GROMACS .gro file of C-alpha atoms in nm:
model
  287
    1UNK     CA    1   3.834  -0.118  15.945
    2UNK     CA    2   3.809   0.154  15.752
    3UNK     CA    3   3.971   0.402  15.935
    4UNK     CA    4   4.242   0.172  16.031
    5UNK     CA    5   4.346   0.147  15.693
    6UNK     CA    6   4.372   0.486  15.608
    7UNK     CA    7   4.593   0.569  15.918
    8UNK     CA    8   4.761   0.289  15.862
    9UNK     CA    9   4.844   0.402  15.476
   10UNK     CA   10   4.883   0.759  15.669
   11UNK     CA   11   5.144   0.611  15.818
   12UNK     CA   12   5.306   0.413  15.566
   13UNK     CA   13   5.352   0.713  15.331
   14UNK     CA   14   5.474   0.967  15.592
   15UNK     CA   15   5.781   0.672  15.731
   16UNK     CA   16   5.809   0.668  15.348
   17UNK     CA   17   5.929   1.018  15.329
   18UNK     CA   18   6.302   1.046  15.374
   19UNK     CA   19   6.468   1.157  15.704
   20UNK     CA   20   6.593   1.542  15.686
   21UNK     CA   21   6.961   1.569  15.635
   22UNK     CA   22   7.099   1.829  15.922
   23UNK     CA   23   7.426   1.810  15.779
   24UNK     CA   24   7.359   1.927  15.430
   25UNK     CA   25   7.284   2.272  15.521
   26UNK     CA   26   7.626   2.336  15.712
   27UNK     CA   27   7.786   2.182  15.414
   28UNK     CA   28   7.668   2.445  15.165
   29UNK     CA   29   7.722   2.714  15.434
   30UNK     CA   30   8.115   2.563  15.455
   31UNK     CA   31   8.156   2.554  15.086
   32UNK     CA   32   8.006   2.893  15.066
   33UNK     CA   33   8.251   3.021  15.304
   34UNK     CA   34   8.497   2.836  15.082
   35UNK     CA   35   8.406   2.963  14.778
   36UNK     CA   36   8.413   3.325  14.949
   37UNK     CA   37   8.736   3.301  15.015
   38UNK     CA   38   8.845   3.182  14.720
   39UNK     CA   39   8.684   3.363  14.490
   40UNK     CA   40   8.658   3.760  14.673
   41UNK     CA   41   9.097   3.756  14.659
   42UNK     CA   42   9.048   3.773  14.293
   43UNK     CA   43   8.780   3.964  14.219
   44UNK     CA   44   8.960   4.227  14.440
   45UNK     CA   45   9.254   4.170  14.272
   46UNK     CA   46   9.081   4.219  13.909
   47UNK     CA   47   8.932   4.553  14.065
   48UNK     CA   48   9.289   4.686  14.177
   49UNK     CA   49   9.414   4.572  13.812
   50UNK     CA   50   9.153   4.811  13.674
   51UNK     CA   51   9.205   5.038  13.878
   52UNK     CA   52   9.593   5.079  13.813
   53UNK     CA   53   9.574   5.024  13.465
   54UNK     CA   54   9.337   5.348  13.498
   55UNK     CA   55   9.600   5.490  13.682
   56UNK     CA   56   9.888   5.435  13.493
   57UNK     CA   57   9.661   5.524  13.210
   58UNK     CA   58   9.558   5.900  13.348
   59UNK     CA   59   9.929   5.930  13.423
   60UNK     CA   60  10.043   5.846  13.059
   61UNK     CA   61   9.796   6.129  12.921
   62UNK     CA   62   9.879   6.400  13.149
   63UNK     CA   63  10.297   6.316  13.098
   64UNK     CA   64  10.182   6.380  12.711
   65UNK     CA   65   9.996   6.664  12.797
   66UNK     CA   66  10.297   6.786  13.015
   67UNK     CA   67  10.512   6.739  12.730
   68UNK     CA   68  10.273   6.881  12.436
   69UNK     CA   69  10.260   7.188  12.656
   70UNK     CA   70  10.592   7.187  12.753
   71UNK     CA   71  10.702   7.137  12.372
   72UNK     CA   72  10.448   7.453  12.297
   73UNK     CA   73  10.636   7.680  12.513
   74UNK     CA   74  10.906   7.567  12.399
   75UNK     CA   75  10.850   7.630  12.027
   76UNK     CA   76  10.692   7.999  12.130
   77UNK     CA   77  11.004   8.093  12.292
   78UNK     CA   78  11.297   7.859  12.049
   79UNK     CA   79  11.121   7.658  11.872
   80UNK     CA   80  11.197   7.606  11.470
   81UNK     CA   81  11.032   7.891  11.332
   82UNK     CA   82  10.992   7.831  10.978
   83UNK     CA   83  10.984   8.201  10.808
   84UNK     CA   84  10.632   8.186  10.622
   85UNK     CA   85  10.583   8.539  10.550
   86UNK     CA   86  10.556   8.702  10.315
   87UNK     CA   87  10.345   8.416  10.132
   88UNK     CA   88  10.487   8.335   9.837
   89UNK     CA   89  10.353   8.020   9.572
   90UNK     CA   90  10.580   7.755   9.528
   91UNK     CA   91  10.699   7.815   9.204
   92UNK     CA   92  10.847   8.167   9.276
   93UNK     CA   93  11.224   8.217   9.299
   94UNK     CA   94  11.238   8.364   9.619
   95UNK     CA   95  11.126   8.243   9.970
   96UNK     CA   96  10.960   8.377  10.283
   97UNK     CA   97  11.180   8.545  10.501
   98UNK     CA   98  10.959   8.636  10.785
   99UNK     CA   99  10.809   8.431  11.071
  100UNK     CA  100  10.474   8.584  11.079
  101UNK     CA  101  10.168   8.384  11.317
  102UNK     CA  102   9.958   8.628  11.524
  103UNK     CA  103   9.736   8.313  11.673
  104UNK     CA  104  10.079   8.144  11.830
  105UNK     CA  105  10.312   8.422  11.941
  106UNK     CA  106  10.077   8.670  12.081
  107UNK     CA  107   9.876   8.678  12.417
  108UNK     CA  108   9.519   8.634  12.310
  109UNK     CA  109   9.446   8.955  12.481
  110UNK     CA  110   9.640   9.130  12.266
  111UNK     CA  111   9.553   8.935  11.942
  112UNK     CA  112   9.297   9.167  11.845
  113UNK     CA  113   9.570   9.523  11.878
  114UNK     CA  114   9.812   9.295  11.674
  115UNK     CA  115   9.577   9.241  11.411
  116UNK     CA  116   9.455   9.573  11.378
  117UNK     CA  117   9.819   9.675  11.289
  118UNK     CA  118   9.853   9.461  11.062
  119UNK     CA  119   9.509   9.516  10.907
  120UNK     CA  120   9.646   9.885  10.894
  121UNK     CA  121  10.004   9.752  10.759
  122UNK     CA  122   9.816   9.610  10.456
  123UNK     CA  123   9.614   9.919  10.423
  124UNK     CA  124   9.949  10.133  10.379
  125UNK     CA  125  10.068   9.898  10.146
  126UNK     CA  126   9.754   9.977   9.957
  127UNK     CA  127   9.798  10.355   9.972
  128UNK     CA  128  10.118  10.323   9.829
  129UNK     CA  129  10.052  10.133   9.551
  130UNK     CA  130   9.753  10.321   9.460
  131UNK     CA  131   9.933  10.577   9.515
  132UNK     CA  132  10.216  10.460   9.232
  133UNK     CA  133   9.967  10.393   9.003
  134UNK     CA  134   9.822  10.750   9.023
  135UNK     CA  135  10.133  10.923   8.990
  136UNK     CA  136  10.183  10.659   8.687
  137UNK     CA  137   9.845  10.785   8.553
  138UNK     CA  138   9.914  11.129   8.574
  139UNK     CA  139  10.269  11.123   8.363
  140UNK     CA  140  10.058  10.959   8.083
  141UNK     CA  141   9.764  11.185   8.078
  142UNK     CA  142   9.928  11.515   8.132
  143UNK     CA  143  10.266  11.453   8.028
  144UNK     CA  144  10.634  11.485   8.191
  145UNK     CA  145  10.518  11.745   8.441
  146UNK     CA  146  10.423  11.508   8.679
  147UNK     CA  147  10.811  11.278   8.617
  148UNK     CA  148  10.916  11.400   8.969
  149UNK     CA  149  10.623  11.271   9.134
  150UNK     CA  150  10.619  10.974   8.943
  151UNK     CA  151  10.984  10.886   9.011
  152UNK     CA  152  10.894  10.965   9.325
  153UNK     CA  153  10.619  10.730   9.345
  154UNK     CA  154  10.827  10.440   9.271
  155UNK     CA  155  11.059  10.508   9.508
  156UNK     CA  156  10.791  10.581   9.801
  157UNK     CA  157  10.639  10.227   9.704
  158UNK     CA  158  10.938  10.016   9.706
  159UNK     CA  159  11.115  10.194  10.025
  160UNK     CA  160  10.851  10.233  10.263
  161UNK     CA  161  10.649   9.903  10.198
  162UNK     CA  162  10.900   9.731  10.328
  163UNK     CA  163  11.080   9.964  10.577
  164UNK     CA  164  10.682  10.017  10.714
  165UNK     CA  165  10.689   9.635  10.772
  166UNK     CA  166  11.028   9.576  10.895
  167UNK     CA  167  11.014   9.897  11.099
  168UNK     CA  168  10.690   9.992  11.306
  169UNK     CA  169  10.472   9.658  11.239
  170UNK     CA  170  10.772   9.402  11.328
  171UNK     CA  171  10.836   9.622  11.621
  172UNK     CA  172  10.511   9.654  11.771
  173UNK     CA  173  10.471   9.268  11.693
  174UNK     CA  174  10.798   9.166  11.919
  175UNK     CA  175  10.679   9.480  12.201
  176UNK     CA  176  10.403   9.234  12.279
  177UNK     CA  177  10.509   8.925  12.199
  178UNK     CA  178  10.839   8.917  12.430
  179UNK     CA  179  10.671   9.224  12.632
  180UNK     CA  180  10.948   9.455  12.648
  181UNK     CA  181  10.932   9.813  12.683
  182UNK     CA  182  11.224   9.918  12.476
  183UNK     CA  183  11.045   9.811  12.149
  184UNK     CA  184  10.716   9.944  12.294
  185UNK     CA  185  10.947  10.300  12.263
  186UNK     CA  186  11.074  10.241  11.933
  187UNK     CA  187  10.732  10.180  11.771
  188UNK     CA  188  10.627  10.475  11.950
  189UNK     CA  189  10.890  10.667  11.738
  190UNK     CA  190  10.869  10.500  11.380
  191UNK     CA  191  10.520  10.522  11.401
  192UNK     CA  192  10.523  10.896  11.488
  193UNK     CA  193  10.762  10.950  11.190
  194UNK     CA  194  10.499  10.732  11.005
  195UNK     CA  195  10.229  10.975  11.112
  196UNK     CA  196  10.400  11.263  11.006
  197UNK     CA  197  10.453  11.096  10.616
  198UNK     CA  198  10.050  11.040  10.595
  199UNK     CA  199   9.996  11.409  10.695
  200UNK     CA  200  10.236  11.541  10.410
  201UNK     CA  201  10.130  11.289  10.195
  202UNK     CA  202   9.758  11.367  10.204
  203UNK     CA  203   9.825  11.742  10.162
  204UNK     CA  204  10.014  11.645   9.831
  205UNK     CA  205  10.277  11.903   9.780
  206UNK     CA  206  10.357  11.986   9.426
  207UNK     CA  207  10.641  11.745   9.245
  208UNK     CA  208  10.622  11.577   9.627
  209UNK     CA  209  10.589  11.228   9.487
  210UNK     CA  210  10.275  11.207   9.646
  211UNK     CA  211   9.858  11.266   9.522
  212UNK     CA  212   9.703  11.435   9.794
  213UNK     CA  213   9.441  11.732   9.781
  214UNK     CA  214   9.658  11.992   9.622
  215UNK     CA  215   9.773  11.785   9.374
  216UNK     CA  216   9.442  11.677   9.311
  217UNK     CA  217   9.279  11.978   9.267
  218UNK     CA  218   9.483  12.125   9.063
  219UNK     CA  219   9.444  11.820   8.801
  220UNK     CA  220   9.074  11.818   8.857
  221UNK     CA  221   9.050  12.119   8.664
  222UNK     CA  222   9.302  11.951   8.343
  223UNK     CA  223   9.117  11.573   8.418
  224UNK     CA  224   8.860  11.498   8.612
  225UNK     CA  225   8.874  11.108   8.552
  226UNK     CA  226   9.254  11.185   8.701
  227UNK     CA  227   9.134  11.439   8.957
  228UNK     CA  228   8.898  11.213   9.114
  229UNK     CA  229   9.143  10.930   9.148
  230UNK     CA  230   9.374  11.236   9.289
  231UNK     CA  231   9.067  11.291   9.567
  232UNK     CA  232   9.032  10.887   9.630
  233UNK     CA  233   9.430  10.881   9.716
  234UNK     CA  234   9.391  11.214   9.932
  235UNK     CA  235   9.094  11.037  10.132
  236UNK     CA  236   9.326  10.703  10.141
  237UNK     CA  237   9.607  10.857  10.291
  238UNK     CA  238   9.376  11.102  10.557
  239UNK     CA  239   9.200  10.733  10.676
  240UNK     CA  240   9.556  10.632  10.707
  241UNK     CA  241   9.661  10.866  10.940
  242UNK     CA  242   9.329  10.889  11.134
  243UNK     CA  243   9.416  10.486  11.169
  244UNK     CA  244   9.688  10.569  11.266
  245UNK     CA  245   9.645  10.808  11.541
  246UNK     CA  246   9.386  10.596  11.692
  247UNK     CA  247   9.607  10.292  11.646
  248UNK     CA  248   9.861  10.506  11.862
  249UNK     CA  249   9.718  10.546  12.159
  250UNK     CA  250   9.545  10.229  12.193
  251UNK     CA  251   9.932  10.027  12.179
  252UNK     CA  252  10.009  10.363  12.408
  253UNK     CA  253   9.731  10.170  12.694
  254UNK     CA  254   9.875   9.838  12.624
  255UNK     CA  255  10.221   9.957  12.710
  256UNK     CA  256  10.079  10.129  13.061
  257UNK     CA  257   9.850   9.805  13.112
  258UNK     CA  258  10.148   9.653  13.100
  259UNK     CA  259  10.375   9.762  13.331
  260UNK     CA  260  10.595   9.890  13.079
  261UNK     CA  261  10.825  10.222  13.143
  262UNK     CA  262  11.109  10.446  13.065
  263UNK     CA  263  11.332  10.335  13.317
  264UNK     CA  264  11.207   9.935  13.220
  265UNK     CA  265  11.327  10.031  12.851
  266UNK     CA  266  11.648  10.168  12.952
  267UNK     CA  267  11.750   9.898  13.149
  268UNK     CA  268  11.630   9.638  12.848
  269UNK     CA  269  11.913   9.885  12.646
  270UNK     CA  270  12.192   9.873  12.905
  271UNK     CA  271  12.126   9.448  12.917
  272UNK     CA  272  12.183   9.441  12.543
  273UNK     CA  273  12.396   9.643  12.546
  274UNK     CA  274  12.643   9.479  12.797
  275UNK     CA  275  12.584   9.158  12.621
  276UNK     CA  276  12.714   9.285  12.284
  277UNK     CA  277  13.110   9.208  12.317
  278UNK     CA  278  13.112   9.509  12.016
  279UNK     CA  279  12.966   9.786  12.213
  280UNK     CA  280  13.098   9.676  12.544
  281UNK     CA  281  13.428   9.743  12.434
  282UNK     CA  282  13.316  10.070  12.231
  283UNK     CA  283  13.213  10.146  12.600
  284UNK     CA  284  13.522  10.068  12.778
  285UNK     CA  285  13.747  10.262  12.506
  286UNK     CA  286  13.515  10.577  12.573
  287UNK     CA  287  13.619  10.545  12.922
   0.00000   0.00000   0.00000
């Protein structure tokens, strides 16, 4: 009896189970497929929005970078150059008249020449000043003998401070910055005649305008406070031209490094030349 009851409760609670539902599983697998097909369209579509915005986004930057380049070169070769040299303070009457930036008009591998003649520019400035100022010393220690080379003096300081500037600096400046031979070969010639000036003025001729070692030693013996400032300008003027010799010959392997020439600078002359309506007709009257 037993036994018959507890199959027959077996039996009870397994019909009391529900039946499996075959369709359920095909349902879900349908909406699935629905949901799939609904769904992957626009998450592709939010990928290829990315993905363009990206796009359009890279694009964007390198058109600015294109034009922040393009507005560089630009301003290298016409931009506004706003003269900044020398530097002057606010208040002072005058203004700059130069446009003077080593880091944005030369080549960087000729930064470090350019800078060097300017290092030696300022140098000559100081020679001639010091130079002044000796002379200066000299006609108020040992009287009116020494007028000539103080009158001199003056004049040495405010001729060739500037000339020096406007003349072999500013031309060895433009040589490499627009990389033409023609002012290559006029630096080559100022600065020669430049050479020249520091030999003479470190020998120091008598009434020359100049303190160099004649002049010096012969006020040694009168003042030899005034005699040893006479030796420090001889020494000043000797570094100069050393400077300036070695100074020489290293522009002289820029311009062969650079594929500059005689016949390069000759026909850089005969171009300017030809595009000056002056000379061209100077020319054709000649003929």
């Amino acid at each position: 009896w037993y036994q018959r009851r507890v199959r027959g409760s077996g039996a009870a609670s397994f019909s009391s189970q529900p039946p499996k539902q075959y369709g359920n599983e095909e349902t879900l697998h349908k909406q699935e497929e629905i949901n799939t097909e609904i769904l992957q369209p626009k998450a592709e579509k939010l990928v290829e929005d990315e993905f363009r915005k990206r796009e359009e986004d890279l694009e964007r930057r390198e058109r600015q970078l294109r034009d922040e380049q393009k507005r560089l070169e630009d301003a290298r070769v016409y931009g506004d150059r706003v003269p900044n040299f020398p530097p002057l303070p606010k208040f002072f009457p005058c203004t700059p008249c130069f446009y003077h930036n080593i880091d944005f008009d030369i080549p960087p591998e000729h930064q470090i020449l350019v800078r060097r003649l300017f290092y030696h520019w300022q140098f000559t400035v100081f020679c001639y000043l010091f130079n002044f100022i000796v002379c200066f010393a000299l006609i108020c220690g040992l009287g009116s003998d020494y007028g000539s080379a103080f009158g001199l003096g003056i004049l040495y300081a405010a001729l060739f401070i500037p000339l020096s500037f406007l003349t072999w600096y500013r031309m060895a400046y433009h040589a490499v910055r627009q990389d033409k031979s023609l002012y290559f070969l006029l630096f080559f010639f100022v600065y020669g005649i430049h050479i020249v000036m520091t030999i003479i003025f470190a020998i120091g001729l008598n009434g020359g305008g100049s303190v160099g070692w004649i002049t010096a030693f012969n006020v040694i013996s009168k003042n030899g406070a005034l005699g040893a400032m006479g030796i420090i300008v001889s020494l000043s003027w000797c570094v100069n031209c050393l400077a300036a010799v070695y100074l020489i010959m290293q522009v002289h392997k820029t311009f062969r490094s650079t594929g500059q020439s005689m016949e390069k600078a000759s026909g850089e002359f005969a171009a300017s030349a030809g595009s000056n309506r002056n000379v061209a007709q100077a020319v054709l009257r000649s003929l």
